[in-house]
């Protein structure tokens, strides 16, 4: 970001929105990255010349996307109420989820991704289980599959230890101070820790662009933490990257361009590749904020008794 | 310089008293020679950059690239392009040799008409250039474009709500103007026609206000994204052709019909190349003159001079 006065920073020079520039100094914009690269790294006496700006722009955006996926920790958070159809439409800039929580009673309860599916597609079939087609030869599909319909209707049972469990509220017997239940089919010995969670569950339907919840989520608030690719829905003016990654981005663009150029010696490409890798490592370490104060907080638990 | 060149050429060509060159012919040869040298500067520039990268060119006084740039920059011009109709297409100047950069000015802060003519002033009786909340609007350094003549200058001071001090006398009575701030200016990148489709189709490279692009077609440029439609928001920095040199003269009775050099004629035009190019210009013109008067010695002299020069500079 360009250097601005304190008044512009705190109150946006009297314009709206007031918070426009808050925290902006952490970031360098896409335009600055491309301009700087064209100015410093390409030219008649540089390793790279005769570059088109769109090549630099392309690799700058690719670099920012890669950083957003794993290195930058730029988490976006969206809160939405889950309706009767028990689904949460992914945000427009969704790339991958980090955590999904139920917000209830002022507390966030992290949800578990269901290891089983809770949705399915379906084809219409006749009495002999033969698939039905329309006059154009396309298969006929119901609005909901049985799995999906049961889930929405609250009839689908869950293997998790929540209220959808088939054994929830079922009768048992009390012996020697412990409760025992009979299973309808088979037996289970001990607790399956993978499914031992009372919170609601979800399953992600990537192709349909929705997150499906179990029936206990109807009318409740879900909070989605997710990562995007940093492209700000195509608004180039809004794309920026933390300054800690600025040098890495230059190295990434330089390497990508050199790697794809004809006649560049392999040792130069290798130098650029190593440069890029080490700068990414440095930036990750810097961004991880490992410092004594934070370590101290964790180490205070070292004398805690484990029961 | 042009008179010196003419005298030298006549002196060389006139060795047997039959080498007179008419002013019309001389002017034609001057134009040819100047264009030849002008173009040669760009090839020399490229050649010297290669040498620079091979570390056979020095710095300081030995920086040949720098001196070549100085000559080429003499021909650099900046002008706001005129829009063709209401589309995202703009006309190029008729004298451009090489289009170097296009810039997009997105932020206009005021526009109107000049209602009073004064030296280095822009006056618009309906404007509100400064007020209590924004006393420095437009910011000093903002660019003013006279949209009637497409000339430009800068804001040097805000005199009052209706008058600005400006860096050049470009405003005539009732000329329209527009003022752009000097922030958020984007360079418009040239893209070849065969890349345009891919460029505009890709979400990562599609032209935007921050990264606009243009294609050249005929004597116009088409700007992308096509939402850039302001009539004078595109500024070009280009290298123009040198103006055709013209040795102007008067006929006075004292010289018995011989034309006498007169640089006060309105169509007088000197060479636009540096003085150091005079020997080369003379040599080149001698080549043409030698052909005209069928004097091979003059042609050979011109050729030998140029060959020597190339060897020395090479």
Coordinates of C-alpha atoms in Angstrom, one line a residue:
Chain A
X1 CA 0.0 0.0 0.0
X2 CA 1.1 3.5 -0.7
X3 CA 2.2 5.7 2.2
X4 CA -0.7 7.7 3.6
X5 CA -1.3 10.2 6.3
X6 CA -2.6 9.2 9.8
X7 CA -5.9 10.9 9.0
X8 CA -6.3 8.9 5.9
X9 CA -5.4 5.7 7.7
X10 CA -7.7 6.1 10.7
X11 CA -10.6 7.9 9.1
X12 CA -10.1 7.3 5.4
X13 CA -9.7 11.1 4.9
X14 CA -13.3 11.6 6.0
X15 CA -14.7 9.3 3.3
X16 CA -16.7 6.1 3.7
X17 CA -16.0 3.4 4.7
X18 CA -14.0 4.7 7.6
X19 CA -12.1 1.4 8.0
X20 CA -10.9 1.2 4.4
X21 CA -7.2 1.5 5.3
X22 CA -7.1 -0.2 8.6
X23 CA -4.3 -2.8 8.6
X24 CA -3.5 -2.0 5.0
X25 CA 0.2 -1.5 5.7
X26 CA 0.6 -5.3 6.1
X27 CA -0.2 -5.8 2.5
X28 CA 1.3 -5.1 -0.9
X29 CA -1.1 -4.9 -3.8
X30 CA -1.1 -6.9 -7.0
X31 CA -0.5 -3.8 -9.0
X32 CA 2.6 -2.9 -6.9
X33 CA 4.0 -6.4 -7.3
X34 CA 3.6 -6.4 -11.1
X35 CA 4.9 -2.8 -11.3
X36 CA 7.9 -3.5 -9.1
X37 CA 8.7 -6.7 -11.0
X38 CA 8.5 -5.0 -14.4
X39 CA 10.7 -2.2 -13.1
X40 CA 13.4 -4.2 -11.2
X41 CA 13.6 -7.7 -12.7
X42 CA 13.0 -7.2 -16.4
X43 CA 15.0 -5.0 -18.7
X44 CA 17.7 -4.9 -21.3
X45 CA 20.4 -5.6 -18.7
X46 CA 18.5 -8.1 -16.6
X47 CA 18.0 -11.9 -16.7
X48 CA 14.6 -11.4 -18.1
X49 CA 13.7 -9.1 -20.9
X50 CA 11.0 -8.6 -23.6
X51 CA 8.4 -9.7 -21.1
X52 CA 4.7 -9.0 -21.6
X53 CA 3.1 -7.6 -18.5
X54 CA 0.3 -10.2 -18.7
X55 CA 2.9 -12.9 -18.2
X56 CA 4.0 -11.3 -15.0
X57 CA 0.4 -10.7 -14.0
X58 CA -0.5 -14.4 -14.6
X59 CA 2.4 -15.7 -12.5
X60 CA 1.8 -13.1 -9.8
X61 CA -1.8 -14.3 -9.5
X62 CA -0.8 -18.0 -9.6
X63 CA 1.7 -17.3 -6.9
X64 CA -0.9 -15.6 -4.7
X65 CA -3.3 -18.4 -5.3
X66 CA -0.7 -21.0 -4.2
X67 CA 0.1 -19.0 -1.1
X68 CA -3.6 -18.7 -0.2
X69 CA -4.1 -22.5 -0.4
X70 CA -1.6 -23.4 2.3
X71 CA 0.9 -20.8 3.5
X72 CA -0.8 -17.6 4.2
X73 CA -3.5 -18.5 6.8
X74 CA -5.8 -15.9 5.4
X75 CA -8.9 -17.5 6.7
X76 CA -12.3 -16.2 5.7
X77 CA -15.3 -16.8 8.0
X78 CA -18.9 -16.8 7.0
X79 CA -21.9 -17.4 9.3
X80 CA -25.2 -18.5 7.9
X81 CA -28.4 -20.1 9.3
X82 CA -29.0 -23.6 8.0
X83 CA -32.5 -23.9 6.5
X84 CA -34.9 -26.8 6.3
X85 CA -33.1 -28.2 3.3
X86 CA -30.1 -28.7 5.6
X87 CA -27.5 -27.2 3.3
X88 CA -25.1 -24.3 3.3
X89 CA -24.3 -23.0 -0.2
X90 CA -20.5 -22.5 -0.5
X91 CA -19.4 -18.9 -0.7
X92 CA -18.5 -17.6 -4.2
X93 CA -14.8 -17.6 -3.4
X94 CA -14.7 -20.9 -1.6
X95 CA -11.8 -23.2 -2.4
X96 CA -11.5 -25.4 0.7
X97 CA -12.8 -25.6 4.2
X98 CA -10.8 -25.2 7.3
X99 CA -13.4 -25.7 10.1
X100 CA -17.2 -25.8 10.3
X101 CA -18.8 -25.1 13.6
X102 CA -22.2 -24.9 15.2
X103 CA -22.8 -21.6 17.0
X104 CA -25.1 -22.1 19.9
X105 CA -25.5 -20.5 23.3
X106 CA -22.6 -18.2 22.6
X107 CA -20.2 -21.1 22.0
X108 CA -18.7 -22.5 18.8
X109 CA -18.9 -26.3 18.6
X110 CA -16.6 -27.7 16.0
X111 CA -18.4 -30.1 13.8
X112 CA -17.1 -33.4 12.4
X113 CA -17.0 -34.3 8.7
X114 CA -19.2 -37.4 8.4
X115 CA -17.1 -40.3 7.3
X116 CA -20.2 -41.6 5.6
X117 CA -22.1 -39.8 3.0
X118 CA -25.4 -38.1 3.9
X119 CA -26.4 -37.3 0.4
X120 CA -26.7 -39.1 -2.9
X121 CA -28.1 -38.7 -6.4
X122 CA -30.7 -41.1 -7.7
X123 CA -32.4 -42.4 -10.9
X124 CA -36.1 -43.2 -11.2
X125 CA -36.7 -47.0 -11.5
X126 CA -39.7 -49.2 -12.3
X127 CA -41.0 -52.1 -10.3
X128 CA -38.3 -54.3 -11.8
X129 CA -35.6 -51.8 -10.8
X130 CA -35.1 -50.9 -14.4
X131 CA -33.9 -47.3 -14.9
X132 CA -36.5 -44.9 -16.5
X133 CA -35.7 -42.5 -19.4
X134 CA -37.4 -39.6 -21.0
X135 CA -38.2 -39.3 -24.7
X136 CA -34.8 -37.7 -25.3
X137 CA -33.0 -40.7 -23.8
X138 CA -32.0 -38.9 -20.7
X139 CA -32.3 -40.7 -17.4
X140 CA -35.1 -39.5 -15.1
X141 CA -34.1 -38.3 -11.7
X142 CA -36.2 -37.7 -8.5
X143 CA -35.8 -34.4 -6.7
X144 CA -34.2 -36.1 -3.7
X145 CA -32.7 -39.5 -3.3
X146 CA -33.9 -41.6 -0.4
X147 CA -30.7 -40.9 1.5
X148 CA -31.1 -37.2 1.0
X149 CA -34.8 -37.2 1.7
X150 CA -34.4 -39.2 4.9
X151 CA -31.8 -36.8 6.1
X152 CA -34.0 -33.8 5.4
X153 CA -36.9 -35.5 7.1
X154 CA -34.8 -36.4 10.1
X155 CA -35.2 -40.1 9.5
X156 CA -31.6 -40.8 8.7
X157 CA -29.6 -42.3 11.5
X158 CA -26.1 -41.4 12.3
X159 CA -23.2 -43.5 13.4
X160 CA -22.1 -40.6 15.5
X161 CA -23.0 -40.3 19.2
X162 CA -25.5 -37.5 18.7
X163 CA -29.2 -37.4 18.8
X164 CA -29.4 -39.1 15.3
X165 CA -27.8 -42.2 16.7
X166 CA -30.0 -45.3 16.3
X167 CA -29.4 -46.0 19.9
X168 CA -30.2 -42.6 21.2
X169 CA -33.0 -42.9 23.8
X170 CA -33.2 -46.6 23.2
X171 CA -33.9 -48.9 26.2
X172 CA -31.1 -50.6 28.0
X173 CA -30.4 -52.2 31.3
X174 CA -28.4 -51.1 34.2
X175 CA -26.0 -53.6 35.7
X176 CA -23.2 -53.1 38.2
X177 CA -23.3 -49.4 37.9
X178 CA -23.2 -49.3 34.0
X179 CA -25.8 -49.1 31.2
X180 CA -25.9 -51.7 28.5
X181 CA -27.8 -51.7 25.3
X182 CA -28.7 -54.5 22.8
X183 CA -27.8 -53.9 19.2
X184 CA -30.2 -54.8 16.4
X185 CA -27.6 -56.3 14.2
X186 CA -24.2 -57.4 15.2
X187 CA -22.4 -56.2 18.2
X188 CA -19.9 -53.5 19.0
X189 CA -17.2 -53.8 21.6
X190 CA -15.8 -50.6 23.0
X191 CA -16.1 -47.1 21.7
X192 CA -15.4 -46.1 18.1
X193 CA -13.4 -43.0 18.8
X194 CA -13.7 -41.8 15.2
X195 CA -17.4 -41.3 15.5
X196 CA -17.5 -40.5 19.2
X197 CA -18.7 -37.0 18.9
X198 CA -22.1 -35.5 19.9
X199 CA -21.9 -32.5 17.7
X200 CA -23.8 -32.4 14.4
X201 CA -22.0 -33.7 11.3
X202 CA -21.6 -32.5 7.7
X203 CA -20.6 -33.8 4.4
X204 CA -19.4 -31.8 1.5
X205 CA -20.9 -32.1 -2.0
X206 CA -18.2 -30.3 -4.0
X207 CA -19.8 -30.7 -7.4
X208 CA -23.1 -29.2 -6.2
X209 CA -21.3 -26.5 -4.3
X210 CA -23.1 -27.2 -1.0
X211 CA -22.3 -28.4 2.5
X212 CA -25.0 -30.9 3.7
X213 CA -25.7 -31.1 7.4
X214 CA -27.5 -33.7 9.4
X215 CA -31.1 -33.1 10.5
X216 CA -30.1 -31.7 13.9
X217 CA -28.8 -28.6 12.2
X218 CA -32.2 -27.4 10.9
X219 CA -32.7 -23.8 11.9
X220 CA -29.3 -23.5 13.6
X221 CA -26.4 -21.3 12.9
X222 CA -23.3 -22.7 11.2
X223 CA -20.0 -20.9 10.9
X224 CA -17.8 -21.8 8.0
X225 CA -14.0 -21.0 8.1
X226 CA -12.6 -21.4 4.7
X227 CA -9.7 -20.5 2.4
X228 CA -10.1 -18.7 -0.9
X229 CA -7.6 -18.1 -3.7
X230 CA -7.1 -14.4 -2.9
X231 CA -8.4 -13.3 -6.3
X232 CA -11.2 -11.2 -4.7
X233 CA -13.8 -12.4 -7.3
X234 CA -11.8 -10.9 -10.2
X235 CA -11.4 -7.5 -8.7
X236 CA -7.7 -6.9 -9.4
X237 CA -7.7 -3.7 -7.3
X238 CA -8.6 -5.8 -4.2
X239 CA -5.9 -8.4 -4.6
X240 CA -3.1 -8.1 -2.1
X241 CA -0.6 -10.2 -0.3
X242 CA 1.2 -10.0 3.1
X243 CA 4.5 -8.2 2.8
X244 CA 6.2 -11.2 4.4
X245 CA 5.6 -13.0 1.1
X246 CA 6.6 -10.1 -1.2
X247 CA 10.1 -11.3 -1.9
X248 CA 8.9 -14.9 -2.4
X249 CA 6.4 -13.7 -5.0
X250 CA 9.1 -12.0 -7.0
X251 CA 11.2 -15.2 -6.8
X252 CA 8.2 -17.3 -7.8
X253 CA 7.5 -15.1 -10.9
X254 CA 11.2 -15.0 -11.8
X255 CA 11.5 -18.8 -11.6
X256 CA 8.3 -19.4 -13.5
X257 CA 9.3 -17.2 -16.3
X258 CA 12.9 -18.4 -16.5
X259 CA 11.7 -22.0 -16.3
X260 CA 9.4 -21.5 -19.4
X261 CA 11.9 -19.6 -21.5
X262 CA 13.9 -20.9 -24.4
X263 CA 17.6 -21.0 -24.1
X264 CA 18.0 -20.2 -20.4
X265 CA 20.8 -22.2 -18.9
X266 CA 19.8 -24.9 -16.4
X267 CA 22.0 -23.5 -13.6
X268 CA 20.1 -20.2 -13.8
X269 CA 16.8 -22.0 -13.6
X270 CA 18.1 -24.0 -10.7
X271 CA 19.3 -20.9 -8.9
X272 CA 15.9 -19.3 -9.3
X273 CA 14.1 -22.5 -8.1
X274 CA 16.3 -22.7 -4.9
X275 CA 15.7 -19.0 -4.3
X276 CA 12.0 -19.4 -4.6
X277 CA 11.9 -22.4 -2.2
X278 CA 14.1 -20.9 0.5
X279 CA 12.1 -17.6 0.4
X280 CA 8.9 -19.5 0.9
X281 CA 10.4 -21.3 3.8
X282 CA 11.5 -18.0 5.3
X283 CA 8.2 -16.4 4.8
X284 CA 6.3 -19.3 6.4
X285 CA 8.6 -19.2 9.5
X286 CA 8.1 -15.5 9.8
X287 CA 4.3 -15.8 9.5
X288 CA 4.1 -18.6 12.0
X289 CA 5.0 -16.0 14.7
X290 CA 7.0 -18.4 16.8
X291 CA 8.2 -16.3 19.6
X292 CA 9.0 -16.9 23.3
X293 CA 5.8 -15.3 24.7
X294 CA 3.7 -17.7 22.7
X295 CA 5.8 -20.7 23.6
X296 CA 5.7 -19.7 27.2
X297 CA 1.9 -19.9 27.2
X298 CA 2.0 -23.4 25.9
X299 CA 4.7 -24.6 28.2
X300 CA 2.8 -23.4 31.3
X301 CA 0.8 -26.6 30.9
X302 CA 3.9 -28.8 31.3
X303 CA 3.2 -29.5 35.0
X304 CA -0.4 -30.3 34.6
X305 CA -1.4 -33.7 35.8
X306 CA -2.7 -36.0 33.1
X307 CA -5.5 -38.1 34.7
Chain B
X1 CA 22.9 23.3 -39.1
X2 CA 21.1 22.9 -42.4
X3 CA 22.9 25.8 -44.1
X4 CA 26.2 24.4 -43.0
X5 CA 25.3 21.1 -44.4
X6 CA 24.2 22.6 -47.7
X7 CA 27.4 24.7 -48.0
X8 CA 29.6 21.7 -47.3
X9 CA 27.7 19.5 -49.8
X10 CA 27.9 22.2 -52.5
X11 CA 31.6 22.6 -51.8
X12 CA 32.3 18.9 -52.2
X13 CA 30.0 18.5 -55.2
X14 CA 31.1 21.6 -57.0
X15 CA 34.7 20.6 -57.7
X16 CA 34.4 21.0 -61.4
X17 CA 31.9 23.9 -61.2
X18 CA 29.0 21.7 -62.4
X19 CA 27.7 20.5 -59.1
X20 CA 24.9 22.9 -58.4
X21 CA 22.1 21.4 -56.4
X22 CA 18.7 23.2 -56.4
X23 CA 17.1 23.9 -53.0
X24 CA 14.2 21.6 -53.8
X25 CA 16.5 18.6 -54.6
X26 CA 18.6 19.4 -51.5
X27 CA 15.5 19.4 -49.3
X28 CA 14.5 16.0 -50.7
X29 CA 18.0 14.6 -50.0
X30 CA 18.0 16.0 -46.5
X31 CA 14.8 14.3 -45.7
X32 CA 16.1 11.0 -47.0
X33 CA 19.4 11.3 -45.1
X34 CA 17.7 12.3 -41.9
X35 CA 15.2 9.5 -42.0
X36 CA 18.0 7.0 -42.7
X37 CA 20.0 8.2 -39.8
X38 CA 17.0 8.4 -37.5
X39 CA 16.1 4.8 -38.1
X40 CA 19.7 3.8 -37.7
X41 CA 19.6 5.1 -34.1
X42 CA 17.2 2.4 -33.1
X43 CA 19.3 -0.4 -34.6
X44 CA 22.4 1.1 -33.1
X45 CA 20.6 1.2 -29.7
X46 CA 19.8 -2.5 -29.9
X47 CA 23.3 -3.3 -31.0
X48 CA 24.9 -1.3 -28.2
X49 CA 22.6 -3.0 -25.6
X50 CA 23.9 -6.3 -26.8
X51 CA 27.4 -5.0 -26.4
X52 CA 26.6 -3.7 -23.0
X53 CA 25.4 -7.1 -21.9
X54 CA 28.7 -8.6 -23.2
X55 CA 30.5 -6.0 -21.0
X56 CA 32.2 -4.3 -23.9
X57 CA 30.6 -1.0 -23.2
X58 CA 31.6 1.3 -20.4
X59 CA 29.9 3.8 -18.1
X60 CA 30.1 7.6 -17.8
X61 CA 31.4 9.2 -21.0
X62 CA 31.7 5.7 -22.5
X63 CA 28.0 5.0 -22.1
X64 CA 27.0 5.0 -25.7
X65 CA 23.5 3.6 -24.9
X66 CA 22.8 6.7 -22.8
X67 CA 23.8 9.1 -25.5
X68 CA 21.7 7.2 -28.1
X69 CA 18.7 7.4 -25.7
X70 CA 19.1 11.1 -25.4
X71 CA 18.8 11.5 -29.1
X72 CA 15.8 9.2 -29.4
X73 CA 14.1 10.9 -26.4
X74 CA 14.3 14.2 -28.2
X75 CA 11.5 12.8 -30.4
X76 CA 9.4 11.6 -27.5
X77 CA 5.9 13.1 -27.4
X78 CA 3.0 12.8 -25.0
X79 CA -0.5 13.4 -26.2
X80 CA -4.1 12.4 -25.1
X81 CA -5.7 10.4 -27.8
X82 CA -8.9 11.4 -29.5
X83 CA -11.8 8.9 -29.1
X84 CA -13.3 7.5 -32.3
X85 CA -17.0 7.9 -31.9
X86 CA -18.1 6.6 -28.5
X87 CA -16.4 3.2 -28.6
X88 CA -13.3 2.0 -26.8
X89 CA -11.2 3.0 -29.9
X90 CA -8.8 5.9 -30.1
X91 CA -7.0 7.5 -33.0
X92 CA -3.2 7.5 -33.0
X93 CA -1.2 10.7 -33.9
X94 CA -0.4 10.9 -37.6
X95 CA 3.4 11.5 -36.9
X96 CA 4.1 8.5 -34.7
X97 CA 7.0 6.3 -35.6
X98 CA 6.9 4.0 -32.5
X99 CA 4.2 3.8 -29.9
X100 CA 6.1 3.4 -26.7
X101 CA 3.5 3.5 -23.9
X102 CA -0.2 4.1 -23.4
X103 CA -1.6 5.2 -20.1
X104 CA -5.1 5.1 -18.7
X105 CA -6.2 8.0 -16.4
X106 CA -9.2 6.7 -14.5
X107 CA -9.8 9.5 -12.0
X108 CA -11.1 12.8 -13.3
X109 CA -11.8 15.3 -10.7
X110 CA -13.3 18.2 -12.7
X111 CA -14.4 19.2 -16.2
X112 CA -15.8 22.2 -17.8
X113 CA -15.1 25.1 -20.1
X114 CA -12.5 27.9 -19.9
X115 CA -14.5 31.2 -19.5
X116 CA -11.7 33.7 -19.3
X117 CA -8.3 33.9 -21.0
X118 CA -5.3 34.8 -18.9
X119 CA -1.6 33.8 -19.1
X120 CA -1.0 30.5 -17.3
X121 CA -4.5 30.4 -15.9
X122 CA -7.6 28.2 -16.3
X123 CA -10.8 30.0 -15.3
X124 CA -14.1 28.4 -15.1
X125 CA -16.8 30.6 -13.7
X126 CA -19.0 27.6 -12.8
X127 CA -16.3 25.6 -11.1
X128 CA -15.7 24.9 -7.5
X129 CA -12.0 24.1 -7.4
X130 CA -11.6 24.6 -3.7
X131 CA -13.9 24.7 -0.8
X132 CA -13.7 24.4 3.0
X133 CA -13.8 20.7 3.1
X134 CA -11.5 20.1 0.2
X135 CA -9.1 23.1 -0.1
X136 CA -6.6 21.3 -2.4
X137 CA -9.0 19.9 -5.0
X138 CA -7.7 19.3 -7.6
X139 CA -4.4 18.3 -6.1
X140 CA -1.4 20.3 -7.3
X141 CA 0.3 18.2 -10.0
X142 CA -3.0 17.0 -11.5
X143 CA -3.0 16.9 -15.2
X144 CA -5.3 19.2 -17.2
X145 CA -6.3 18.2 -20.7
X146 CA -7.7 20.7 -23.1
X147 CA -10.2 18.4 -24.8
X148 CA -10.7 20.8 -27.6
X149 CA -7.1 20.8 -28.7
X150 CA -5.9 17.6 -26.9
X151 CA -3.0 19.5 -25.4
X152 CA -2.0 19.1 -21.7
X153 CA -0.4 20.8 -18.8
X154 CA -0.3 20.6 -15.0
X155 CA -2.0 22.3 -12.1
X156 CA 0.6 24.5 -10.3
X157 CA -1.6 26.3 -7.8
X158 CA -5.2 26.7 -6.8
X159 CA -5.9 30.5 -6.9
X160 CA -9.5 30.4 -5.8
X161 CA -12.7 28.4 -6.4
X162 CA -12.9 29.3 -10.1
X163 CA -9.2 29.8 -11.2
X164 CA -6.2 27.5 -11.4
X165 CA -2.6 28.4 -12.2
X166 CA -1.4 26.0 -14.8
X167 CA 2.0 25.1 -16.2
X168 CA 1.4 26.1 -19.9
X169 CA -0.7 28.4 -21.9
X170 CA -3.1 25.9 -23.4
X171 CA -6.5 27.3 -22.7
X172 CA -8.3 29.5 -25.2
X173 CA -11.7 31.0 -24.6
X174 CA -14.5 28.4 -24.5
X175 CA -12.1 25.5 -24.7
X176 CA -13.3 22.4 -22.8
X177 CA -11.0 20.8 -20.2
X178 CA -10.9 17.8 -18.0
X179 CA -8.6 17.4 -14.9
X180 CA -7.2 14.0 -13.9
X181 CA -5.4 13.3 -10.6
X182 CA -2.0 11.7 -11.0
X183 CA -2.9 8.7 -8.9
X184 CA -4.0 5.2 -10.0
X185 CA -2.7 5.7 -13.5
X186 CA -2.4 2.4 -15.3
X187 CA -0.2 1.5 -18.2
X188 CA -2.1 0.0 -21.1
X189 CA -0.2 -2.9 -22.4
X190 CA 0.1 -3.7 -26.1
X191 CA -1.1 -7.2 -27.0
X192 CA -0.8 -8.8 -30.4
X193 CA -4.1 -9.6 -32.2
X194 CA -3.4 -13.3 -32.1
X195 CA -3.1 -13.3 -28.3
X196 CA -6.1 -11.0 -27.6
X197 CA -8.7 -13.8 -27.5
X198 CA -6.8 -15.9 -25.0
X199 CA -6.0 -12.8 -22.9
X200 CA -9.6 -11.7 -22.6
X201 CA -10.9 -15.2 -22.0
X202 CA -8.6 -16.1 -19.1
X203 CA -9.8 -15.0 -15.6
X204 CA -6.2 -14.5 -14.5
X205 CA -5.1 -12.3 -17.4
X206 CA -8.4 -10.6 -18.5
X207 CA -7.8 -6.9 -18.8
X208 CA -9.1 -4.7 -16.0
X209 CA -8.9 -1.1 -15.0
X210 CA -5.6 -1.9 -13.2
X211 CA -4.2 -3.9 -16.1
X212 CA -5.7 -2.6 -19.3
X213 CA -4.6 -3.8 -22.7
X214 CA -4.8 -2.6 -26.3
X215 CA -4.5 -3.9 -29.8
X216 CA -3.3 -1.8 -32.7
X217 CA -5.3 -1.8 -35.9
X218 CA -4.8 0.7 -38.7
X219 CA -4.2 4.0 -37.2
X220 CA -6.3 3.3 -34.1
X221 CA -5.9 1.4 -30.9
X222 CA -8.7 -0.5 -29.3
X223 CA -8.6 -0.6 -25.5
X224 CA -9.7 -3.4 -23.2
X225 CA -11.7 -3.8 -21.0
X226 CA -14.2 -2.3 -23.3
X227 CA -15.7 -0.4 -20.4
X228 CA -12.9 2.2 -20.8
X229 CA -14.9 4.7 -22.8
X230 CA -13.9 8.2 -21.5
X231 CA -13.2 10.5 -24.4
X232 CA -9.8 11.7 -23.3
X233 CA -8.6 9.2 -20.7
X234 CA -5.9 7.6 -22.8
X235 CA -2.5 9.2 -23.0
X236 CA 0.1 8.1 -25.5
X237 CA 3.9 8.5 -25.1
X238 CA 5.4 7.9 -28.5
X239 CA 8.4 8.6 -30.7
X240 CA 7.5 10.8 -33.6
X241 CA 9.1 11.0 -37.0
X242 CA 11.6 13.9 -37.4
X243 CA 10.1 16.9 -39.2
X244 CA 11.2 17.1 -42.9
X245 CA 14.1 19.6 -43.0
X246 CA 13.6 22.6 -45.2
X247 CA 16.4 24.9 -46.4
X248 CA 14.4 28.1 -47.0
X249 CA 15.8 31.0 -49.0
X250 CA 15.2 34.4 -50.5
X251 CA 16.1 35.7 -54.0
X252 CA 17.7 39.1 -53.8
X253 CA 18.9 41.2 -56.7
X254 CA 22.4 41.5 -55.3
X255 CA 23.0 37.8 -55.8
X256 CA 21.7 37.8 -59.3
X257 CA 19.1 35.1 -58.7
X258 CA 21.1 32.9 -56.5
X259 CA 19.0 31.8 -53.5
X260 CA 20.3 33.1 -50.2
X261 CA 19.6 31.2 -47.0
X262 CA 16.7 32.7 -45.0
X263 CA 15.8 31.0 -41.7
X264 CA 13.0 33.5 -41.0
X265 CA 10.6 31.9 -43.5
X266 CA 7.6 30.3 -41.8
X267 CA 8.3 26.9 -43.3
X268 CA 11.9 26.8 -42.3
X269 CA 12.9 23.6 -40.6
X270 CA 16.4 22.6 -39.5
X271 CA 17.6 19.1 -39.0
X272 CA 16.4 17.6 -35.7
X273 CA 19.4 15.3 -35.3
X274 CA 22.3 16.4 -33.1
X275 CA 25.1 18.5 -34.4
X276 CA 27.5 15.5 -34.2
X277 CA 25.5 13.9 -37.0
X278 CA 26.5 16.7 -39.5
X279 CA 29.4 14.7 -41.1
X280 CA 27.2 11.7 -41.6
X281 CA 24.4 13.8 -43.0
X282 CA 26.9 15.4 -45.4
X283 CA 28.2 12.0 -46.5
X284 CA 24.7 10.6 -47.1
X285 CA 23.5 13.7 -49.0
X286 CA 26.7 13.5 -51.1
X287 CA 25.7 10.0 -52.1
X288 CA 22.4 11.2 -53.5
X289 CA 24.0 14.3 -55.0
X290 CA 26.7 12.3 -56.7
X291 CA 24.1 10.2 -58.4
X292 CA 22.2 13.4 -59.6
X293 CA 25.3 15.0 -61.1
X294 CA 26.7 11.7 -62.3
X295 CA 29.9 12.2 -60.3
X296 CA 31.1 8.9 -59.0
X297 CA 33.8 10.5 -56.9
X298 CA 31.2 12.2 -54.8
X299 CA 29.3 9.0 -54.3
X300 CA 32.5 7.2 -53.4
X301 CA 33.4 10.0 -51.0
X302 CA 30.0 9.7 -49.2
X303 CA 30.3 5.9 -49.1
X304 CA 33.8 5.9 -47.7
X305 CA 32.9 8.5 -45.1
X306 CA 30.0 6.4 -43.8
X307 CA 32.1 3.2 -43.8
X308 CA 34.9 4.9 -41.8
X309 CA 32.4 6.2 -39.3
X310 CA 30.7 2.8 -38.9
X311 CA 34.1 1.2 -38.2
X312 CA 35.0 3.9 -35.7
X313 CA 31.7 3.6 -33.9
X314 CA 31.4 -0.2 -34.2

